[in-house]
XYZ file of C-alpha atoms in Angstrom:
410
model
C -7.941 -7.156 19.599
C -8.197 -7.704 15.716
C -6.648 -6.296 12.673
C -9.351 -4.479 9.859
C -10.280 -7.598 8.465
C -10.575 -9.831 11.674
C -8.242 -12.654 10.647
C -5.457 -11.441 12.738
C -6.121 -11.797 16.785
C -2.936 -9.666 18.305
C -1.204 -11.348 20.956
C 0.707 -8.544 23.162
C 0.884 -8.993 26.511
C 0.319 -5.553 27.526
C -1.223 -2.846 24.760
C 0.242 0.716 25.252
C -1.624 4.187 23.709
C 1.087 6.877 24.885
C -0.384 10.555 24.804
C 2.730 12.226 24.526
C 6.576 11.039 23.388
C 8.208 11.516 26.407
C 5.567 8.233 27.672
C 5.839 6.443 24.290
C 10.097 6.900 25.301
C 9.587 5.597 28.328
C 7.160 2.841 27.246
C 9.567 1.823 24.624
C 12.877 1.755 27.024
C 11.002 -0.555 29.381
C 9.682 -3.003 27.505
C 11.808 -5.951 25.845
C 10.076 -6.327 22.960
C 7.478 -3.888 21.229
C 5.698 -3.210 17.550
C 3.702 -0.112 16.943
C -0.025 -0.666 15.996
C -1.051 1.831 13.647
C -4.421 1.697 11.549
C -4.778 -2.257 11.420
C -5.363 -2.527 7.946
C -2.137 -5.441 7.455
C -3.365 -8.466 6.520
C -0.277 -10.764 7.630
C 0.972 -10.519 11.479
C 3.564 -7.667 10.727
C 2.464 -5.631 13.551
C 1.682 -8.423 15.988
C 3.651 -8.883 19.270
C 4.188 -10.854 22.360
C 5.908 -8.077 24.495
C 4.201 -4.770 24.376
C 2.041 -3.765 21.237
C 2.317 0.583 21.353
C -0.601 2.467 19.506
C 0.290 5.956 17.958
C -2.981 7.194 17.715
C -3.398 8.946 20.628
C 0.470 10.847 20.153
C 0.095 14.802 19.624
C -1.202 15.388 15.458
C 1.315 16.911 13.951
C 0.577 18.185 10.164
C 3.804 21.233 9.800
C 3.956 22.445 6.397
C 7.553 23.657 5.106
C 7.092 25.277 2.159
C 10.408 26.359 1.515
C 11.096 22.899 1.486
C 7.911 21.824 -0.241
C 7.559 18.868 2.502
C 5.219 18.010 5.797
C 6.305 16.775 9.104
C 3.278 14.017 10.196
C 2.565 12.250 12.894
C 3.016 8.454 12.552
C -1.136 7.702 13.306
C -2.486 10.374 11.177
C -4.596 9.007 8.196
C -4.002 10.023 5.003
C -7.330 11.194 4.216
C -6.749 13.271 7.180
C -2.925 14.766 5.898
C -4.926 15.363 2.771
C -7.211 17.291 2.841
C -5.048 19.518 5.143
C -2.690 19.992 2.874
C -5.252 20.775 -0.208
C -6.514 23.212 1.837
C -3.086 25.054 1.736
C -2.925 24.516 -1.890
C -0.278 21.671 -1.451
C -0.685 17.701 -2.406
C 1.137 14.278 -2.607
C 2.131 12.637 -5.782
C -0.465 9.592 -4.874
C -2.403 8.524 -2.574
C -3.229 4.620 -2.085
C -6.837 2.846 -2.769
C -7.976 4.133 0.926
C -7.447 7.470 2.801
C -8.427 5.345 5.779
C -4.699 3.755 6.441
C -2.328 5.581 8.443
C 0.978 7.209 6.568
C 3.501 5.197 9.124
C 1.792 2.123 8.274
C 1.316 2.374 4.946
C 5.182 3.618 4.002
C 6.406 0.947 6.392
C 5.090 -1.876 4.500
C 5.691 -0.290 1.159
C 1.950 0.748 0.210
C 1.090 2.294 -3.294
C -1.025 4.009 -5.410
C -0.924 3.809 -9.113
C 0.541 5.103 -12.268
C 3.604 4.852 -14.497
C 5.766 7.590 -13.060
C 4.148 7.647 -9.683
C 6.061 5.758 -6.955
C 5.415 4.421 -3.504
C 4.148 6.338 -0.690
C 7.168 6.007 0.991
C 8.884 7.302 -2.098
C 8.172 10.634 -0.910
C 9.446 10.374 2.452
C 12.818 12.504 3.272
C 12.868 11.885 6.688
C 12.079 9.516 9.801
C 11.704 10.098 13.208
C 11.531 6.719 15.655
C 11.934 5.578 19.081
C 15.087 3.376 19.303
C 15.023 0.697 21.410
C 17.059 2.509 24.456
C 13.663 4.824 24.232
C 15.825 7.515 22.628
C 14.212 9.858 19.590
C 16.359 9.608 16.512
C 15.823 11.182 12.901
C 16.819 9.372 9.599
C 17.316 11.529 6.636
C 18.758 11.362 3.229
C 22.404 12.446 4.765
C 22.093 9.122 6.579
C 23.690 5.730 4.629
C 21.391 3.991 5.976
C 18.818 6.075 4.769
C 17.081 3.349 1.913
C 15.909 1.301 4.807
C 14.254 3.773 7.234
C 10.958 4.497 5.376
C 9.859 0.775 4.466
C 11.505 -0.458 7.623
C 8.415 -3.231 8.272
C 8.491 -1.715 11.738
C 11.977 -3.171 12.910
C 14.063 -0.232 12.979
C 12.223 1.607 16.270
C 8.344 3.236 16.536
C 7.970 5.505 14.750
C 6.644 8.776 15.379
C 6.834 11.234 12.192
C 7.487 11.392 8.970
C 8.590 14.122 6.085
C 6.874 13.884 3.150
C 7.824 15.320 0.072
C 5.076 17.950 -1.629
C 3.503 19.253 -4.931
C 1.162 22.243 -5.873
C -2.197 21.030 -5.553
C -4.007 19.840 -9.079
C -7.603 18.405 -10.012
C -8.269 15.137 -11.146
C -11.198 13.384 -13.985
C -12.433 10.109 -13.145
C -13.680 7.733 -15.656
C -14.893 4.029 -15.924
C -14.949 1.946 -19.180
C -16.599 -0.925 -19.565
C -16.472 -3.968 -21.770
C -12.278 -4.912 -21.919
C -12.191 -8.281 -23.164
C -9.568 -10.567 -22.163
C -7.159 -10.732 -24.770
C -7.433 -6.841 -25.170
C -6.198 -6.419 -21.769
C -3.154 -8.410 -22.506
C -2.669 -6.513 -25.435
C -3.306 -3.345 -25.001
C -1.984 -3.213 -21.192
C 0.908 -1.081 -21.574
C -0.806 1.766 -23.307
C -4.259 1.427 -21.081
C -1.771 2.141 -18.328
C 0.311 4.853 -19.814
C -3.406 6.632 -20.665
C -3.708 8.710 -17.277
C -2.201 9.550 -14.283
C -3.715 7.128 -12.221
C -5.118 3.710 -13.808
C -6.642 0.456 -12.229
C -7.924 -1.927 -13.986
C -10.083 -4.980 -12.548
C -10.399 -8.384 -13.248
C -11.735 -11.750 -12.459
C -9.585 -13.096 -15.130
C -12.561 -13.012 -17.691
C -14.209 -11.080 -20.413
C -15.871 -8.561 -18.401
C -13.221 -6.145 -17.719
C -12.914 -2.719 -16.382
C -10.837 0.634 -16.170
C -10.822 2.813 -13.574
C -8.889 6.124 -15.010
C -7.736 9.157 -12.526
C -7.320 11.630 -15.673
C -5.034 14.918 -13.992
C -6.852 17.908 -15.639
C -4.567 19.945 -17.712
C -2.819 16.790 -19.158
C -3.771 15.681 -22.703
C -7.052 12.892 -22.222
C -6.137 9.390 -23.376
C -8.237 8.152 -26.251
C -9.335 4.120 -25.384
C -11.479 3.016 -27.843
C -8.339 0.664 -29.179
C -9.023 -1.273 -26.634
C -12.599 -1.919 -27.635
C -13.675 -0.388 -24.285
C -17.102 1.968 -23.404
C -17.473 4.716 -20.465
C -19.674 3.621 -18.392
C -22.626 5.682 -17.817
C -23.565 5.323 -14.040
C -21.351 5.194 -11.643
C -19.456 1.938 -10.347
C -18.352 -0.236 -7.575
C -14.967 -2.170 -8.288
C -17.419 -4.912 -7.058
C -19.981 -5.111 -9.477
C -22.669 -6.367 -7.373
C -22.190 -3.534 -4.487
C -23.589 0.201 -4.858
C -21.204 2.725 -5.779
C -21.960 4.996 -2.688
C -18.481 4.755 -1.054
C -16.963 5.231 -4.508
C -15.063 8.508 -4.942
C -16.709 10.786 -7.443
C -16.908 9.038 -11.470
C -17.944 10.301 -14.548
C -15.435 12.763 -15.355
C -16.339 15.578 -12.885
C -13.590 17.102 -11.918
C -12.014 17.313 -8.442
C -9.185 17.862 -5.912
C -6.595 15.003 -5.842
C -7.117 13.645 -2.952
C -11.319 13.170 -3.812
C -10.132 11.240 -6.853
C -7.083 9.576 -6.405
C -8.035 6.843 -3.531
C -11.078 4.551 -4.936
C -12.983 4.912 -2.014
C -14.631 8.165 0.211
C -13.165 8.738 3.731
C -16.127 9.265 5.105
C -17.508 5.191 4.173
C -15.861 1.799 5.204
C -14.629 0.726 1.724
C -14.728 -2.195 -0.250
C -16.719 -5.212 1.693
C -14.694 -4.414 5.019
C -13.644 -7.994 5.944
C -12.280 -9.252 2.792
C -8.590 -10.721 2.769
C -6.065 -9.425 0.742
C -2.882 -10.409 -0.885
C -0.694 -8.329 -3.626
C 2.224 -9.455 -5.508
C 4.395 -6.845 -8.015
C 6.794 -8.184 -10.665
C 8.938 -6.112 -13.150
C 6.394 -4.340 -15.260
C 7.982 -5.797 -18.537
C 6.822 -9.562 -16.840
C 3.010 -8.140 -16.813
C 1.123 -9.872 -19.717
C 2.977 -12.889 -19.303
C 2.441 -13.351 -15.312
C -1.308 -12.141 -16.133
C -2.053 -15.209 -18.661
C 0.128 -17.073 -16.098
C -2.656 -16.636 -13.450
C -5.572 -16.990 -16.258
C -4.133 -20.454 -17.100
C -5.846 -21.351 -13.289
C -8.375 -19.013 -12.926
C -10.757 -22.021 -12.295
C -8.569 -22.408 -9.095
C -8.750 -18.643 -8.240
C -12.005 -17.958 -9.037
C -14.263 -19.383 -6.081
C -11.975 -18.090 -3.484
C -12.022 -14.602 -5.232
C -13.917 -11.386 -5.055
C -11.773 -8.902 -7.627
C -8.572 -8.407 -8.673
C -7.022 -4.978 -9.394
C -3.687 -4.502 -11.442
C -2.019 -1.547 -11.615
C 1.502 -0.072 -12.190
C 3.521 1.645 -10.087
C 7.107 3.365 -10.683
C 10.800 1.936 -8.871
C 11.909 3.506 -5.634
C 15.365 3.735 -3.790
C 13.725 1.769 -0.506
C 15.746 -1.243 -0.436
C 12.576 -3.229 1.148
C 9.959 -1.949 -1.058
C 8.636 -4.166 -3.458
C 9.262 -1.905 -6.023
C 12.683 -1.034 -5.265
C 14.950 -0.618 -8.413
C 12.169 -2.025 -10.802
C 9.239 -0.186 -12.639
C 5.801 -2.938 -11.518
C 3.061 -4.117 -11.916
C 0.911 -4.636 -9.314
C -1.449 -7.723 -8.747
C -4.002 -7.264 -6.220
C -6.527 -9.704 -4.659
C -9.447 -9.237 -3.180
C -10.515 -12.656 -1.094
C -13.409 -13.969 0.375
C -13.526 -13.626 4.175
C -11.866 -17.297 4.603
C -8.596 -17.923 5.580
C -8.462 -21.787 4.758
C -10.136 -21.418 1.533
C -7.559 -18.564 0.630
C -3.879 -19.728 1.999
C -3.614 -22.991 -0.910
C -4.860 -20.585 -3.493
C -2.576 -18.331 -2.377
C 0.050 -21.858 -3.256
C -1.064 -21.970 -6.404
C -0.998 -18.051 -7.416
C 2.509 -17.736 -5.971
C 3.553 -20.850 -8.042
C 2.371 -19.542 -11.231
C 3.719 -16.080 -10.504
C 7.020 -17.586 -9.687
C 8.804 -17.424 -12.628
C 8.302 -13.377 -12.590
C 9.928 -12.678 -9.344
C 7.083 -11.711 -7.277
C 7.538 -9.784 -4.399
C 4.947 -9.423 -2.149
C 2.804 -6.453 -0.151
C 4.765 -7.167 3.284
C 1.307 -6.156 4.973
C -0.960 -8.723 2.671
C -0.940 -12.499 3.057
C 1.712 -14.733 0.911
C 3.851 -17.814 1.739
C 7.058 -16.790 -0.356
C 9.733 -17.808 2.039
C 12.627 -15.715 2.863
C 15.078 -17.285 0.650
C 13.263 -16.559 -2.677
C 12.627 -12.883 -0.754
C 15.995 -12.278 -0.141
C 17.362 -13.459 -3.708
C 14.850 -10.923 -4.945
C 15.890 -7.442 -3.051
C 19.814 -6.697 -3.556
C 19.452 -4.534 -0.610
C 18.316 -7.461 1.651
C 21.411 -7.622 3.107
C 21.870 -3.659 3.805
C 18.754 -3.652 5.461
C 19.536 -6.822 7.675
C 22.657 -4.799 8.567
C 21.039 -1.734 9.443
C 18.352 -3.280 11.964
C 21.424 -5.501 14.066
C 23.385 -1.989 14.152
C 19.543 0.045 15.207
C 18.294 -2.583 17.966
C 20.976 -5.313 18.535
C 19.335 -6.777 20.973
C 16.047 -7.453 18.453
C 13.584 -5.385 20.972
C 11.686 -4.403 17.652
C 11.622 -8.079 16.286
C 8.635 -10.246 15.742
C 8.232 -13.727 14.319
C 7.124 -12.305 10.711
C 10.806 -10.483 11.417
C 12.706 -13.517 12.809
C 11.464 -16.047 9.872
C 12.825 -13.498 7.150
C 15.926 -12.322 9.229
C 17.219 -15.290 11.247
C 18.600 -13.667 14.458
């Protein structure tokens, strides 16, 4: 068995896919150490396990719409491309979605996944509740009445397996989607705070040259953004966030308008995005740090640059989840798409961390970095909290791995 990308080879000694909860309870109460499996799109061995690896697909779909609450209850394995267009077909939405509707919701919100935007925040910002198996194969619910609360949605998986979720929901809206071409260098740095404050949704990517682009999610009603400060053209076809690759997984460009969840992720449902075996890595630093780590990482772009394929930066707002990477902190986001090879990658990854380090990078827990756990933990104030909470959870570390054990020492 292999993660998305193919660099990860699992190692459980038995894999589980439970049907209903009363067999994932009884899976979970039996084993002595277990980590759920949900989409496989983690790049690092967060979800890997010696004991028993458990895969939610196969558990009963749940999709319940409150609306007197404005929230869904989902099941841990649904996708969100799945959740979404469910819920746009009841006139309802989520605030964001993330660059793929392919990854499932428990994943994604357990390793602190994002979308983009100023005032848009994590997935797992939205989440008001958690339902998990604990480790004596009971079902438990964590909700905002809980003080623990802050570390049950980006958990990384060590709190119990998860089975649902409550997501917090908006009225539906349409989105515009527009490229620009031709954003130099030195206009990026320059003119990034106001390219990013110019739509709901903006990417822009890189390979730390001249040839620079902008991928705007424009929500229709708001006022449009006007770019040409930034000495940048719409393009006039549409694009791949790999130049050399046709745009025919690409969500719809151009400015026709659409629901929010066929504009928001960068890629269709219905296509296996981006290359499909790239590796990935993501680092997000205080938003007020972003020009400075950006020319940081241009200073050695001639080290970067053969092991890379793109990079995409974005912002994304602070959360409350005291293991998100943007928890407490407005971001930005630094993405990197790799080549398919892991010892070309893991010294560039060295040098990028080094010349990030001054910024207090903190990492995509499912993407690969070598930050060890004592720059991690000087970086989250709620390292400690969270440490607490798993002990009191599973005491006897059933839901532990060794990504787990080498940033919280048993």
């Amino acid at each position: 068995m292999r993660n998305w990308a193919g660099n990860v080879a699992f190692t459980p000694a038995r894999l589980h896919r439970p049907t209903t909860i009363k067999e994932l309870c009884e899976i979970v109460a039996d084993a002595s150490h277990a980590r759920a499996l949900g989409g496989g799109h983690s790049f690092s061995r967060i979800a890997d396990t010696t004991g028993d690896l458990v895969a939610v697909d196969r558990l009963p779909s749940v999709m319940d719409i409150d609306r007197a609450r404005m929230s869904v209850e989902v099941s841990a394995g649904t996708r969100y491309g799945e959740l979404a267009d469910h819920l746009h077909r009841n006139g309802l939405a989520l605030h964001n979605l993330g660059s793929l509707p392919h990854i499932s919701v428990a994943g994604a919100c357990a390793t602190g996944t994002h979308g983009s935007g100023n005032f848009n925040g994590s997935l797992a910002d939205a989440v008001t509740s958690v339902t998990l198996v604990n480790a004596d194969g009971q079902l438990v619910t964590l909700s905002h009445a809980d003080p623990g609360f802050g570390g049950a949605a980006v958990s990384l998986g060590s709190l119990g397996i998860v089975t649902s979720l409550r997501l917090r929901l908006c009225p539906t809206f349409d989105v515009e989607q527009y490229v620009y071409d031709g954003l130099s260098w030195d206009s990026l740095l320059t003119h990034l705070d106001s390219i990013t404050a110019g739509a709901y949704s903006v990417s822009i990517f890189s390979r730390f040259g001249e040839a620079n682009r902008i991928w705007v999610k424009h929500r229709c009603g708001d006022p449009r953004a006007d770019l040409t400060h930034a000495g940048v053209q719409p393009a006039l076809t549409r694009q791949h966030p790999l130049a050399a690759l046709p745009a025919t997984n690409c969500t719809e460009q151009l400015g026709v308008a659409g629901p929010w969840h066929q504009r928001l992720p960068h890629f269709r449902p219905d296509f296996r995005p981006a290359t499909g075996d790239e590796l990935q890595s993501e680092y997000l630093l205080p938003k007020r740090h972003a020009a400075a780590a950006l020319d940081a990482l241009h200073r050695i772009r001639a080290v970067i640059a053969p092991a890379l394929l793109i990079c995409e930066i974005r912002t994304v707002a602070a959360d409350d989840c005291w293991l998100s990477p943007n928890h407490g902190r407005d971001s930005v986001a630094i993405h990197f798409a790799w080549r398919p090879n892991t010892s070309m990658v893991m010294p560039v990854l060295a040098d990028v961390e080094g010349a990030l380090a001054p910024f207090d990078p903190r990492p995509h827990w499912g993407k690969l970095f070598t930050i060890g756990a004592d720059a991690l933990r000087a970086s989250y104030p709620r390292w400690g909290d969270f440490d607490g909470l798993m002990r009191a959870i599973d005491p006897g570390g059933k839901f532990r791995n060794d990504l787990i054990n080498s940033c919280f020492p048993q």
